[in-house]
PDB file of C-alpha atoms and ligand atoms in Angstrom:
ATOM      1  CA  UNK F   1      41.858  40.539  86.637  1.00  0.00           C
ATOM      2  CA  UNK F   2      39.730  41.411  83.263  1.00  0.00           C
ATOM      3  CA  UNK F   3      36.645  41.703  84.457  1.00  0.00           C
ATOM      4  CA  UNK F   4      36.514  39.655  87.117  1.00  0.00           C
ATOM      5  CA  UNK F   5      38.567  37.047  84.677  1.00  0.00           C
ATOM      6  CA  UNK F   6      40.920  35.014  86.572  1.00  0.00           C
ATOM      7  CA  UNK F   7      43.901  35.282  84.120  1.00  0.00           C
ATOM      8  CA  UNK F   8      46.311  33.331  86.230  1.00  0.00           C
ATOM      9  CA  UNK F   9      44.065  30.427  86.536  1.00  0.00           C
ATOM     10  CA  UNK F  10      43.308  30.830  82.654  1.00  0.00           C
ATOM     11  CA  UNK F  11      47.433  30.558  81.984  1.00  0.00           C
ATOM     12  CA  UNK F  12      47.744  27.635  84.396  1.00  0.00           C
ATOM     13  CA  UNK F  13      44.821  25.902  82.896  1.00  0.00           C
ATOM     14  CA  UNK F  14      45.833  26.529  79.006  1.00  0.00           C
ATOM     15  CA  UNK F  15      49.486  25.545  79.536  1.00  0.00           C
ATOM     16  CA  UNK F  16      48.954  22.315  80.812  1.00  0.00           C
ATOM     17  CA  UNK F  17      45.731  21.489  77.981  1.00  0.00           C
ATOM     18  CA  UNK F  18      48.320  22.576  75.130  1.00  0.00           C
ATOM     19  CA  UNK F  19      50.888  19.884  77.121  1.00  0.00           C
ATOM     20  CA  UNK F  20      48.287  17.495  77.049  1.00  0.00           C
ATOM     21  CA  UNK F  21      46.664  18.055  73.232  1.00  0.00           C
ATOM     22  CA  UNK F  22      51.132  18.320  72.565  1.00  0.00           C
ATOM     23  CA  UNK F  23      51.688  14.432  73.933  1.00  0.00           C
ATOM     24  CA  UNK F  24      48.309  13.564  71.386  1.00  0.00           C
ATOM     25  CA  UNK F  25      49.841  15.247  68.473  1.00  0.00           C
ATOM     26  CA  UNK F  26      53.577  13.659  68.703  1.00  0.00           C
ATOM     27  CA  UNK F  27      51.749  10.216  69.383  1.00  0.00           C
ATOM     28  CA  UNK F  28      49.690  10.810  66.086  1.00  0.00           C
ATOM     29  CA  UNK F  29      52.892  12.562  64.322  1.00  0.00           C
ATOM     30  CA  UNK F  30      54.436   8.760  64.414  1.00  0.00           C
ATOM     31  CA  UNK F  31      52.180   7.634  61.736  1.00  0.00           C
ATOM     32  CA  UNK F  32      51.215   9.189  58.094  1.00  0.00           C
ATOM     33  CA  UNK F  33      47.898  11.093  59.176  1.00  0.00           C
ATOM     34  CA  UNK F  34      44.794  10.740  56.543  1.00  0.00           C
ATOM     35  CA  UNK F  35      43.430  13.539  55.584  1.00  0.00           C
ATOM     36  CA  UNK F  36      40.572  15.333  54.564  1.00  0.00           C
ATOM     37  CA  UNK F  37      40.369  18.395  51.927  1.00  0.00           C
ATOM     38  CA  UNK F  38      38.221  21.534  53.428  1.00  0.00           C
ATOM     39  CA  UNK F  39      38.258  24.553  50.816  1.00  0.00           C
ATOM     40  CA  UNK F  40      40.318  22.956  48.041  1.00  0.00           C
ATOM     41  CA  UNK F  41      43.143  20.192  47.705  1.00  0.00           C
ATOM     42  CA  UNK F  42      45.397  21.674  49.575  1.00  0.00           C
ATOM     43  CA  UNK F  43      43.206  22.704  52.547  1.00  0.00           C
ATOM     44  CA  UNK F  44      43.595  19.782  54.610  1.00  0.00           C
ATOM     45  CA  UNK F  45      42.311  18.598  57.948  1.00  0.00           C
ATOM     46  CA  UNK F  46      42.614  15.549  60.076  1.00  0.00           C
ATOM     47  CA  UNK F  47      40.971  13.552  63.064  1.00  0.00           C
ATOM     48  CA  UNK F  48      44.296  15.022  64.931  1.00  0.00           C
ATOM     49  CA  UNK F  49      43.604  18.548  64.227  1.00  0.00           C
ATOM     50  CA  UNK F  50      39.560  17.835  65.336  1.00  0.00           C
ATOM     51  CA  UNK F  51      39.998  15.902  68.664  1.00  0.00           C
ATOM     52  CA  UNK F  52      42.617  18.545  69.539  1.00  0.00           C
ATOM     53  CA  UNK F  53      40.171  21.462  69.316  1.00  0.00           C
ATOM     54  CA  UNK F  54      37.668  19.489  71.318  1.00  0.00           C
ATOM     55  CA  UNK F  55      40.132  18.808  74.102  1.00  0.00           C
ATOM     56  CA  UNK F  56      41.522  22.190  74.737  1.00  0.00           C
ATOM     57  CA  UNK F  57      37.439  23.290  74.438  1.00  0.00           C
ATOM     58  CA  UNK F  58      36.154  20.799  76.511  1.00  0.00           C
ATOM     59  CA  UNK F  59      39.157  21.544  78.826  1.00  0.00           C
ATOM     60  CA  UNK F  60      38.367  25.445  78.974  1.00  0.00           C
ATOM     61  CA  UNK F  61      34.344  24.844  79.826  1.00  0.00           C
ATOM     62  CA  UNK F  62      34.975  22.870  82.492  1.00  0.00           C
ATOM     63  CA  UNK F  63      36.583  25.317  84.376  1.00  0.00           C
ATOM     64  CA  UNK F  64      35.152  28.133  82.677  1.00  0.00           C
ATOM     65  CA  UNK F  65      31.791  26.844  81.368  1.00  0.00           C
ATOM     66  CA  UNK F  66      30.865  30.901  80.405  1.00  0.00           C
ATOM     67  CA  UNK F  67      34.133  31.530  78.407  1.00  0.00           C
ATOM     68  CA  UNK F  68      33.409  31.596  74.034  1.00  0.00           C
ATOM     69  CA  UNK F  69      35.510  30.082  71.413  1.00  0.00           C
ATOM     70  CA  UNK F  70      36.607  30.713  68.056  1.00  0.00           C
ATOM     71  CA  UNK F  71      38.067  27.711  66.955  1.00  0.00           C
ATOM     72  CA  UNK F  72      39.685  26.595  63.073  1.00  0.00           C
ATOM     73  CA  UNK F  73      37.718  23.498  62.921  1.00  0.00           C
ATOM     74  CA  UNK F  74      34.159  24.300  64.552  1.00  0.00           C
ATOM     75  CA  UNK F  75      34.076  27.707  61.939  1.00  0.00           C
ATOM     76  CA  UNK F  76      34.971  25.417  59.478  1.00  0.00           C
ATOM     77  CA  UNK F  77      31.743  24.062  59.824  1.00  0.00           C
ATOM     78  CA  UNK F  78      28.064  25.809  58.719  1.00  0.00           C
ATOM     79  CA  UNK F  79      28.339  27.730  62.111  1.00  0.00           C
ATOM     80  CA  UNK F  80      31.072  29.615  60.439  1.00  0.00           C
ATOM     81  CA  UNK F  81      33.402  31.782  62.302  1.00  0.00           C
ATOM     82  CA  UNK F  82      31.802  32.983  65.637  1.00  0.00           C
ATOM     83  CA  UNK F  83      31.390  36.763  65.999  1.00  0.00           C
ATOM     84  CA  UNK F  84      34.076  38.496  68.502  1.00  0.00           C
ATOM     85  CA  UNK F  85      32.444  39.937  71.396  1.00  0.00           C
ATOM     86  CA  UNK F  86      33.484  41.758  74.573  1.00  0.00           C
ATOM     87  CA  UNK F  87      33.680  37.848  76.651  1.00  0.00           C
ATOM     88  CA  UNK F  88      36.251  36.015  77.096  1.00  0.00           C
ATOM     89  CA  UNK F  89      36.935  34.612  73.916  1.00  0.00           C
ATOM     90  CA  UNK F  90      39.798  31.643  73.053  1.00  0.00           C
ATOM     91  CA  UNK F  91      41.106  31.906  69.823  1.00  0.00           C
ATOM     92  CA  UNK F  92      42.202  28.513  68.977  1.00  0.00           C
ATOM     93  CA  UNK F  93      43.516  26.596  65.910  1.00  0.00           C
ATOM     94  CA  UNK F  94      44.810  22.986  66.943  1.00  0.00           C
ATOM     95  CA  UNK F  95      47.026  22.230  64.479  1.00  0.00           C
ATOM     96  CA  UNK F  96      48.811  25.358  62.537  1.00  0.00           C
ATOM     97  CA  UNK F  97      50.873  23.683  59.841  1.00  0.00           C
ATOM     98  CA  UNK F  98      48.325  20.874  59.280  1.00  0.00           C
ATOM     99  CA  UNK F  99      49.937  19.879  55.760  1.00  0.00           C
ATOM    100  CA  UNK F 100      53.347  19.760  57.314  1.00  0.00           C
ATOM    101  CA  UNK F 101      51.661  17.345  59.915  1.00  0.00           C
ATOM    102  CA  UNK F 102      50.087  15.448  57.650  1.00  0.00           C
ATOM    103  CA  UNK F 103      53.726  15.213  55.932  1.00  0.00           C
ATOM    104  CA  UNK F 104      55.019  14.481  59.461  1.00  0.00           C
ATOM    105  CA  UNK F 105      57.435  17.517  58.924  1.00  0.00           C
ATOM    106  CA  UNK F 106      58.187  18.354  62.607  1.00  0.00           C
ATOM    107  CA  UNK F 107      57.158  22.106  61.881  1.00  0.00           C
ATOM    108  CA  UNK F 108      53.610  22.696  63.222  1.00  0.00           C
ATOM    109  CA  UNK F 109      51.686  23.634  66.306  1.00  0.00           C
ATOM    110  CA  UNK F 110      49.057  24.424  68.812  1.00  0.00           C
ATOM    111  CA  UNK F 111      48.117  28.322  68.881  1.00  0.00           C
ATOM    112  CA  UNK F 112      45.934  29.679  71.414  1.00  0.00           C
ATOM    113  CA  UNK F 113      45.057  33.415  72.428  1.00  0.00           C
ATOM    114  CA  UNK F 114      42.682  34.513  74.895  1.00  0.00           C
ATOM    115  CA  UNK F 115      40.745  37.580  74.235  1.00  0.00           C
ATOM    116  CA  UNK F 116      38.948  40.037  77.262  1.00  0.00           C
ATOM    117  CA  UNK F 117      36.842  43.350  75.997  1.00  0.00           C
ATOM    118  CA  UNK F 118      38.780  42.179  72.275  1.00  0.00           C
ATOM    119  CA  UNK F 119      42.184  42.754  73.754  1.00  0.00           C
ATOM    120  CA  UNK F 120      44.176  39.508  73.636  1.00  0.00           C
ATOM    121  CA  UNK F 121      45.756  38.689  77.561  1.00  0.00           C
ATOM    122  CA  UNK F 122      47.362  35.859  77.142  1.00  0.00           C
ATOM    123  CA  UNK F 123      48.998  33.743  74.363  1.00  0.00           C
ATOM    124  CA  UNK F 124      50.724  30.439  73.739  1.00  0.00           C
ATOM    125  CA  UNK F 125      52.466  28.612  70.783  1.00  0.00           C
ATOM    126  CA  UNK F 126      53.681  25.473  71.175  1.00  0.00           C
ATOM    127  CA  UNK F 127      54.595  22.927  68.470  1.00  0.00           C
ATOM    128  CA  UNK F 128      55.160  19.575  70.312  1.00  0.00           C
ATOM    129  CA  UNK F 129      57.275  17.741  68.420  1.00  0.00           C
ATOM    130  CA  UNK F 130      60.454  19.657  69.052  1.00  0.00           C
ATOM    131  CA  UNK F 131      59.551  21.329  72.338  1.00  0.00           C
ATOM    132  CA  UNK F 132      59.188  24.650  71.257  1.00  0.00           C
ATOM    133  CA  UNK F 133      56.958  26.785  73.491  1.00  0.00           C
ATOM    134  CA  UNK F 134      56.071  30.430  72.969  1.00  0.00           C
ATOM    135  CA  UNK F 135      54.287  32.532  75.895  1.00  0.00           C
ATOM    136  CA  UNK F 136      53.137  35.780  76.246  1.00  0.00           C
ATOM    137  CA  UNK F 137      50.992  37.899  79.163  1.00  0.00           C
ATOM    138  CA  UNK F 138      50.089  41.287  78.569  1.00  0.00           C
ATOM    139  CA  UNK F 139      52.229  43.830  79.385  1.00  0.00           C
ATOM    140  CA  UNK F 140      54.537  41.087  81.296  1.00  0.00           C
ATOM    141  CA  UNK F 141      56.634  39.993  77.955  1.00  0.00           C
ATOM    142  CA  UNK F 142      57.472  37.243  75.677  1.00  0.00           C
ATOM    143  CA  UNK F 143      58.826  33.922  76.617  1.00  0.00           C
ATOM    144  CA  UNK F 144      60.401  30.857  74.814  1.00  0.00           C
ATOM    145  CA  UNK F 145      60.360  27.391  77.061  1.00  0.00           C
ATOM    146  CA  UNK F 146      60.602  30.088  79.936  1.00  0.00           C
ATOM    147  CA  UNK F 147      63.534  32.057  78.804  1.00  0.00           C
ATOM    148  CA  UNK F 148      62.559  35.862  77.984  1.00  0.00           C
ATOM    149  CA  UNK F 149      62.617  36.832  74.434  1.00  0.00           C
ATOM    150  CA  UNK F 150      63.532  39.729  72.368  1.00  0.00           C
ATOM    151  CA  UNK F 151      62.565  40.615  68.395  1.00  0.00           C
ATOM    152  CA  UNK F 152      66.160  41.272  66.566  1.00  0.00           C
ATOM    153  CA  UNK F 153      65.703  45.024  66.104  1.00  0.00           C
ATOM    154  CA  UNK F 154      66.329  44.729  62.503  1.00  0.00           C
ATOM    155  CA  UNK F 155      65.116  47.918  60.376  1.00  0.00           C
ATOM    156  CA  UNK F 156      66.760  47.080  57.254  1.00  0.00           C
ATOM    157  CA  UNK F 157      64.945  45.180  54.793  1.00  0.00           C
ATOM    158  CA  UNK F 158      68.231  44.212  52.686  1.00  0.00           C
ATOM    159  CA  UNK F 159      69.711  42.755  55.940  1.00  0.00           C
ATOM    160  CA  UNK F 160      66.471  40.859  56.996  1.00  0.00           C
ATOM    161  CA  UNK F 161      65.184  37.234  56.876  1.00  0.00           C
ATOM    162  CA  UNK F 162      61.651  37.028  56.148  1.00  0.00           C
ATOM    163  CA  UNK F 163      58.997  34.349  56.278  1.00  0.00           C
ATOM    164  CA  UNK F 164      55.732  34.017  54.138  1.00  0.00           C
ATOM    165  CA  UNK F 165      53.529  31.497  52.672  1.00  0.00           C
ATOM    166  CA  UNK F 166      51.784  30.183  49.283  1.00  0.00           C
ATOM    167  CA  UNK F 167      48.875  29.586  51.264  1.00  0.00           C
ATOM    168  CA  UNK F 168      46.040  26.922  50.946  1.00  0.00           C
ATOM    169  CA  UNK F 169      44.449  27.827  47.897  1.00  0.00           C
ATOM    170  CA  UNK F 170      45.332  27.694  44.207  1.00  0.00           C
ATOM    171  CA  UNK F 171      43.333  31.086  43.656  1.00  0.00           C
ATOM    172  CA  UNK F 172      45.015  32.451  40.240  1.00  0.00           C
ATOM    173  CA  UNK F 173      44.400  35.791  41.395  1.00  0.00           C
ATOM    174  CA  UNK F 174      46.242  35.646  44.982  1.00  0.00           C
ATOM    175  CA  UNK F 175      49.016  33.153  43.468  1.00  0.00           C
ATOM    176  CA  UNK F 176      49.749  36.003  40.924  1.00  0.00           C
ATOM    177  CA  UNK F 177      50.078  38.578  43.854  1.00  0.00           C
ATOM    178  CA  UNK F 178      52.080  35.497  45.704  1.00  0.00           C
ATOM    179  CA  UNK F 179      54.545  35.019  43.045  1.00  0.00           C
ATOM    180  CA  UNK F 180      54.707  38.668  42.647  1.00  0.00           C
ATOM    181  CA  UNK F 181      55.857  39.694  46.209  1.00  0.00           C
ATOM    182  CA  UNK F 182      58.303  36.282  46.477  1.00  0.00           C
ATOM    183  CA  UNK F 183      59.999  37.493  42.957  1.00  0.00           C
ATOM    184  CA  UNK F 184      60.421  40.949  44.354  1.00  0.00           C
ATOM    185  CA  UNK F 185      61.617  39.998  48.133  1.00  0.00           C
ATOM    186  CA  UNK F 186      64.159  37.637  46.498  1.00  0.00           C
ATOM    187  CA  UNK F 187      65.623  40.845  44.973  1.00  0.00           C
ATOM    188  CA  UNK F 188      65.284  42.871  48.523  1.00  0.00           C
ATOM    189  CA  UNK F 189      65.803  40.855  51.575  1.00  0.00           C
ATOM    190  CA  UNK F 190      68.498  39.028  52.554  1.00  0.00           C
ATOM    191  CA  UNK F 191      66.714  35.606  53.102  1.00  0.00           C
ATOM    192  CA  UNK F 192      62.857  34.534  52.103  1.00  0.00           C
ATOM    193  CA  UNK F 193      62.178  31.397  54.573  1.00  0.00           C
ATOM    194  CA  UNK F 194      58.261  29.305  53.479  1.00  0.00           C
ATOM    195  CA  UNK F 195      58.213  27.099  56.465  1.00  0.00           C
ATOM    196  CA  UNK F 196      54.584  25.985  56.242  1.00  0.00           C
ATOM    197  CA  UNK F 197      52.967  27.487  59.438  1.00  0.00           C
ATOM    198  CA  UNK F 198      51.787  31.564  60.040  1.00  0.00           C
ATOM    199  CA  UNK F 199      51.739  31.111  64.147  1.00  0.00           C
ATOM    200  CA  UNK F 200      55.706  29.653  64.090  1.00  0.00           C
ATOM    201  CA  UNK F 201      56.533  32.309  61.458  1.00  0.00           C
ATOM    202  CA  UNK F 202      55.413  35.074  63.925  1.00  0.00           C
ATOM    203  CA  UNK F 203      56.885  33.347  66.678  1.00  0.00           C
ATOM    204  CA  UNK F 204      60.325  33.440  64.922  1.00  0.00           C
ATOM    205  CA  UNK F 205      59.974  36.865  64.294  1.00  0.00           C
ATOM    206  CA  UNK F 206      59.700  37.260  68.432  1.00  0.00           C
ATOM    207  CA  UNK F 207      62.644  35.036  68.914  1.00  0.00           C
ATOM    208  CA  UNK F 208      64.703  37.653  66.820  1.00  0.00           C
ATOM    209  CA  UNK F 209      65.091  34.431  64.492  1.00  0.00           C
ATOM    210  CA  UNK F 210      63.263  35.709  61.541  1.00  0.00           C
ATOM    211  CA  UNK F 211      63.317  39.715  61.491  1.00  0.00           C
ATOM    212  CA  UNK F 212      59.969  39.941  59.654  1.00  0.00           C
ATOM    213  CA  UNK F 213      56.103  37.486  58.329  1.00  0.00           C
ATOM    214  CA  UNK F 214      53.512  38.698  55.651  1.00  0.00           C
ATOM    215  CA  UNK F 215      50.430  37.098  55.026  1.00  0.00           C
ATOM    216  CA  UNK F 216      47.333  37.146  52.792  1.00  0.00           C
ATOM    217  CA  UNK F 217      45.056  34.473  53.474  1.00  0.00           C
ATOM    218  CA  UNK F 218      45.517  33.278  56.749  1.00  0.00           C
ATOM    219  CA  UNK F 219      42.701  33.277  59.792  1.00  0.00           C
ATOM    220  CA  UNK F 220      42.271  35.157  62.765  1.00  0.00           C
ATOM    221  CA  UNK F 221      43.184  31.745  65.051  1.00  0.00           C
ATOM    222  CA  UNK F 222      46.773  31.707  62.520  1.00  0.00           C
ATOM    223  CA  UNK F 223      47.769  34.763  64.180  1.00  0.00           C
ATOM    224  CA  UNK F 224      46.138  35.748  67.415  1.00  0.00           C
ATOM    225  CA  UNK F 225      48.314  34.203  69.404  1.00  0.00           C
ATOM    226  CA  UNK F 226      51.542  35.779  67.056  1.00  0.00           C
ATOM    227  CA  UNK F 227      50.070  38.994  67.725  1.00  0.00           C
ATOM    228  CA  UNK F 228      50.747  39.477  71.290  1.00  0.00           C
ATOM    229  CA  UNK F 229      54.109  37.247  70.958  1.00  0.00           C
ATOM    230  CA  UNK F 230      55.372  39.509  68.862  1.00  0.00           C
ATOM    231  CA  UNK F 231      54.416  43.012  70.438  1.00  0.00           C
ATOM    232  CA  UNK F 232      55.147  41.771  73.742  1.00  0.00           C
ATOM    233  CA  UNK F 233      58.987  40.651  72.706  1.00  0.00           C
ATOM    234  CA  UNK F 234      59.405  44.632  71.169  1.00  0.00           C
ATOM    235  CA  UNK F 235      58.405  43.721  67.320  1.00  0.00           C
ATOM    236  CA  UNK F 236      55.575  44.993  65.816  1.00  0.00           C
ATOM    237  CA  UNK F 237      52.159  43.391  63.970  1.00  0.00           C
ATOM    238  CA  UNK F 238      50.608  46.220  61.329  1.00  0.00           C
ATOM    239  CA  UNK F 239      48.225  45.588  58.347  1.00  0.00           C
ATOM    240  CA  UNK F 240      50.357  44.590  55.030  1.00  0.00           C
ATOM    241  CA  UNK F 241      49.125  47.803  53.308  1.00  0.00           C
ATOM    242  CA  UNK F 242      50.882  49.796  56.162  1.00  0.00           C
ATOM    243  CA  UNK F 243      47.491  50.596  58.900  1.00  0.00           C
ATOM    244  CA  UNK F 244      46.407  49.055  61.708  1.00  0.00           C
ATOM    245  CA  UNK F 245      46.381  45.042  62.190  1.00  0.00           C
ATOM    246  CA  UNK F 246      42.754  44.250  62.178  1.00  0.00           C
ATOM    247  CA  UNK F 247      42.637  40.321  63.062  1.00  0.00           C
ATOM    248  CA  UNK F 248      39.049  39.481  60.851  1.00  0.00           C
ATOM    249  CA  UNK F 249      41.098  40.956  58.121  1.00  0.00           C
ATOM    250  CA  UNK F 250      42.740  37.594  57.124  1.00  0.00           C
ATOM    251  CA  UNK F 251      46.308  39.959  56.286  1.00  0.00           C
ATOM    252  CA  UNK F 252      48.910  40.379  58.351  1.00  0.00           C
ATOM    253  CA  UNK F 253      52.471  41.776  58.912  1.00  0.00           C
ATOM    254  CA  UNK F 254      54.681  41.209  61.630  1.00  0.00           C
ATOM    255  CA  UNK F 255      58.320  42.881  62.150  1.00  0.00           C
ATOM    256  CA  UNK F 256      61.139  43.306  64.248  1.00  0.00           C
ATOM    257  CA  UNK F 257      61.075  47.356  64.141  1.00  0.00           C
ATOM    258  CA  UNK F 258      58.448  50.024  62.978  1.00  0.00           C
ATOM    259  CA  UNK F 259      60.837  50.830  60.112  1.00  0.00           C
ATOM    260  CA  UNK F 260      61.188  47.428  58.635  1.00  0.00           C
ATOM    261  CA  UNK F 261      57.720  47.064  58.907  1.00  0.00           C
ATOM    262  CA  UNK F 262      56.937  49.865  57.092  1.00  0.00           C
ATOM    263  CA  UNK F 263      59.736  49.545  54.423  1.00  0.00           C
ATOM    264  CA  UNK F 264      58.632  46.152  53.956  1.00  0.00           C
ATOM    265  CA  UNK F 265      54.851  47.304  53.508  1.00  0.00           C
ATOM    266  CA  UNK F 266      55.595  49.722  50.459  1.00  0.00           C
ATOM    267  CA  UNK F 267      57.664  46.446  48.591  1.00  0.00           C
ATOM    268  CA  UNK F 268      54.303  44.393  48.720  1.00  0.00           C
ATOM    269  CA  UNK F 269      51.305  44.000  46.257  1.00  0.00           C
ATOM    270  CA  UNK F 270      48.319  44.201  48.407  1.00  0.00           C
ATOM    271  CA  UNK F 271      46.074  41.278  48.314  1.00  0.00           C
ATOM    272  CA  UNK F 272      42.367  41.963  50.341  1.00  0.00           C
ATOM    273  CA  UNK F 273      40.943  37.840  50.542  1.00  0.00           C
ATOM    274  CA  UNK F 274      37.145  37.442  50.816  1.00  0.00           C
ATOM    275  CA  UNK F 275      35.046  37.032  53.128  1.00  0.00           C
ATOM    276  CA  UNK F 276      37.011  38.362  55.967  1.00  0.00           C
ATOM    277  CA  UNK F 277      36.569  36.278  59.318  1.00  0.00           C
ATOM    278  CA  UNK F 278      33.686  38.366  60.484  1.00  0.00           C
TER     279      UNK F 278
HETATM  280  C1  LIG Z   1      47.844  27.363  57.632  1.00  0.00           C
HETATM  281  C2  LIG Z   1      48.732  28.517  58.004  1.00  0.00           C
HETATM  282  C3  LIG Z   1      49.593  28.928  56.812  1.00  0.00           C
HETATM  283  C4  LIG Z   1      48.728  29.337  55.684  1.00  0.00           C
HETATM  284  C5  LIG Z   1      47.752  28.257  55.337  1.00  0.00           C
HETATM  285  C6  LIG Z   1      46.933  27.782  56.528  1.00  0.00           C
HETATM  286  P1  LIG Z   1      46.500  25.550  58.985  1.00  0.00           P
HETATM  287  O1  LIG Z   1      47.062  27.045  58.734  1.00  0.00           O
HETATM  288  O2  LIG Z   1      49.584  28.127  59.017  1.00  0.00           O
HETATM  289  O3  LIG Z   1      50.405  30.011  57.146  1.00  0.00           O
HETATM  290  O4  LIG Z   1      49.528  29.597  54.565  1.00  0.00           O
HETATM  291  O5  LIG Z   1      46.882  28.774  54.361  1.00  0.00           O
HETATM  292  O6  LIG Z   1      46.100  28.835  56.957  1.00  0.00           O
HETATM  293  O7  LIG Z   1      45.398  25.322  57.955  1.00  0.00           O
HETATM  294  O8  LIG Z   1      47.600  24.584  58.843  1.00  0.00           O
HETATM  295  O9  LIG Z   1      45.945  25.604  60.379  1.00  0.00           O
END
């Protein structure tokens, strides 16, 4: 209990509205999705990735009708992003990989963390469409489809495979720092994986699948759920530049070991995006 929270109920309740919003997804992942652009061209959302958030919201308040939300789509709107408080707070984006759905590329998925007092309890990743679910509790470990999972213990950067993304904006100045760090990982690691989607590219890095995931750009609903994943299979989640994750930051870094992490920090050319999520 978190204050009185019922987190059992809360992991009951979210599993089986992510299995839900999942069947809704593969039914709409049958047919070419339209889309519409958000930030730019290649900031894309779709009717899929809206009547998702609203079910797993509307799911939530009826059983919790106190509990706040930051969601992708509703801060996409004027609102904005909703300021983190001490409440219980879902962290929610409905569709991670949306242009990979839209593509019907079978690599994208619900992400969901739950945050008490700002410390995330709970967290699940699921993409649908192959049956791929990630878990987490705090402090009770990392699961995948209900097997217990473990990060690969990797601390060489030379020996690891590691996942990052152009992101969804054509910014010269972050595509310069993009190309950049991809020209100089393709000298140092021993794969560079772009798969499309920040919450699956932390949750390979908790399967032990991937060894380590940079980002500049993404949101704090792209990796809440990640975060926990990660720390609670054994890997680690810093800020690129080498400090303390900070989830409004829109940066991220997650690795297998504390030495990866941090030789893989000193390879990259920082990025800082603006606004940051709060
Ligand atoms: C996407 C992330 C991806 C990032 C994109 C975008 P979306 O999330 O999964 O890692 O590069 O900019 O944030 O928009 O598909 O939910």
């Amino acid at each position: 209990m978190a204050d009185n929270v019922d987190l059992g109920k809360c992991f009951e309740i979210i599993n089986n509205l992510t299995t839900e919003a999942g069947r809704l997804i593969v039914h709409n992942n049958e047919t070419r999705q339209d889309f519409v652009c958000k930030s730019g061209d290649i900031d894309l959302v779709t009717q899929t990735d809206q009547d998702v958030e609203k079910l797993i919201m509307n799911g939530i308040r009826h059983h919790f009708p106190s509990h706040k939300f930051i969601g992708e789509e509703e801060s996409s709107t004027d609102a904005g992003v909703k300021k983190l408080t001490d409440e219980p707070t879902w962290i929610i984006d409905p569709v991670d990989g949306t242009m990979n759905f839209v593509h019907a590329f079978p690599h994208s998925c619900i992400s969901v963390g739950l945050k008490v007092n700002k410390v995330t309890e709970m967290a699940i990743i699921y993409n649908p469409m192959l049956e791929q679910r990630f878990t987490a509790r705090r402090g009770q470990g990392a699961f995948y489809n209900g097997r217990r999972i473990q990060a690969s213990g990797q601390k060489e950067l030379s020996k690891a495979l590691v996942t990052s993304e152009f992101g969804t904006t054509r910014d010269e100045q972050k595509m310069k720092v993009v190309n950049e760090n991809f020209a100089n990982m393709a000298k140092k690691v021993h794969g560079l994986r772009v798969l499309g989607s920040a919450a699956l590219n932390m949750a390979m890095v908790a399967l032990g699948a991937a060894d380590a995931n940079y980002e500049f750009g993404i949101h704090a609903w792209d990796v809440c759920a990640g975060d926990l994943i990660v720390r609670e299979a054994g890997g680690v989640v810093i800020d690129p530049a080498g400090g303390e994750f900070d989830i409004m930051s829109r940066r991220v870094l997650a690795a297998a070991t504390p030495q990866l992490a941090q030789e893989l920090s000193k390879e990259l050319t920082q990025f800082y995006p603006q606004p940051r999520d709060d």
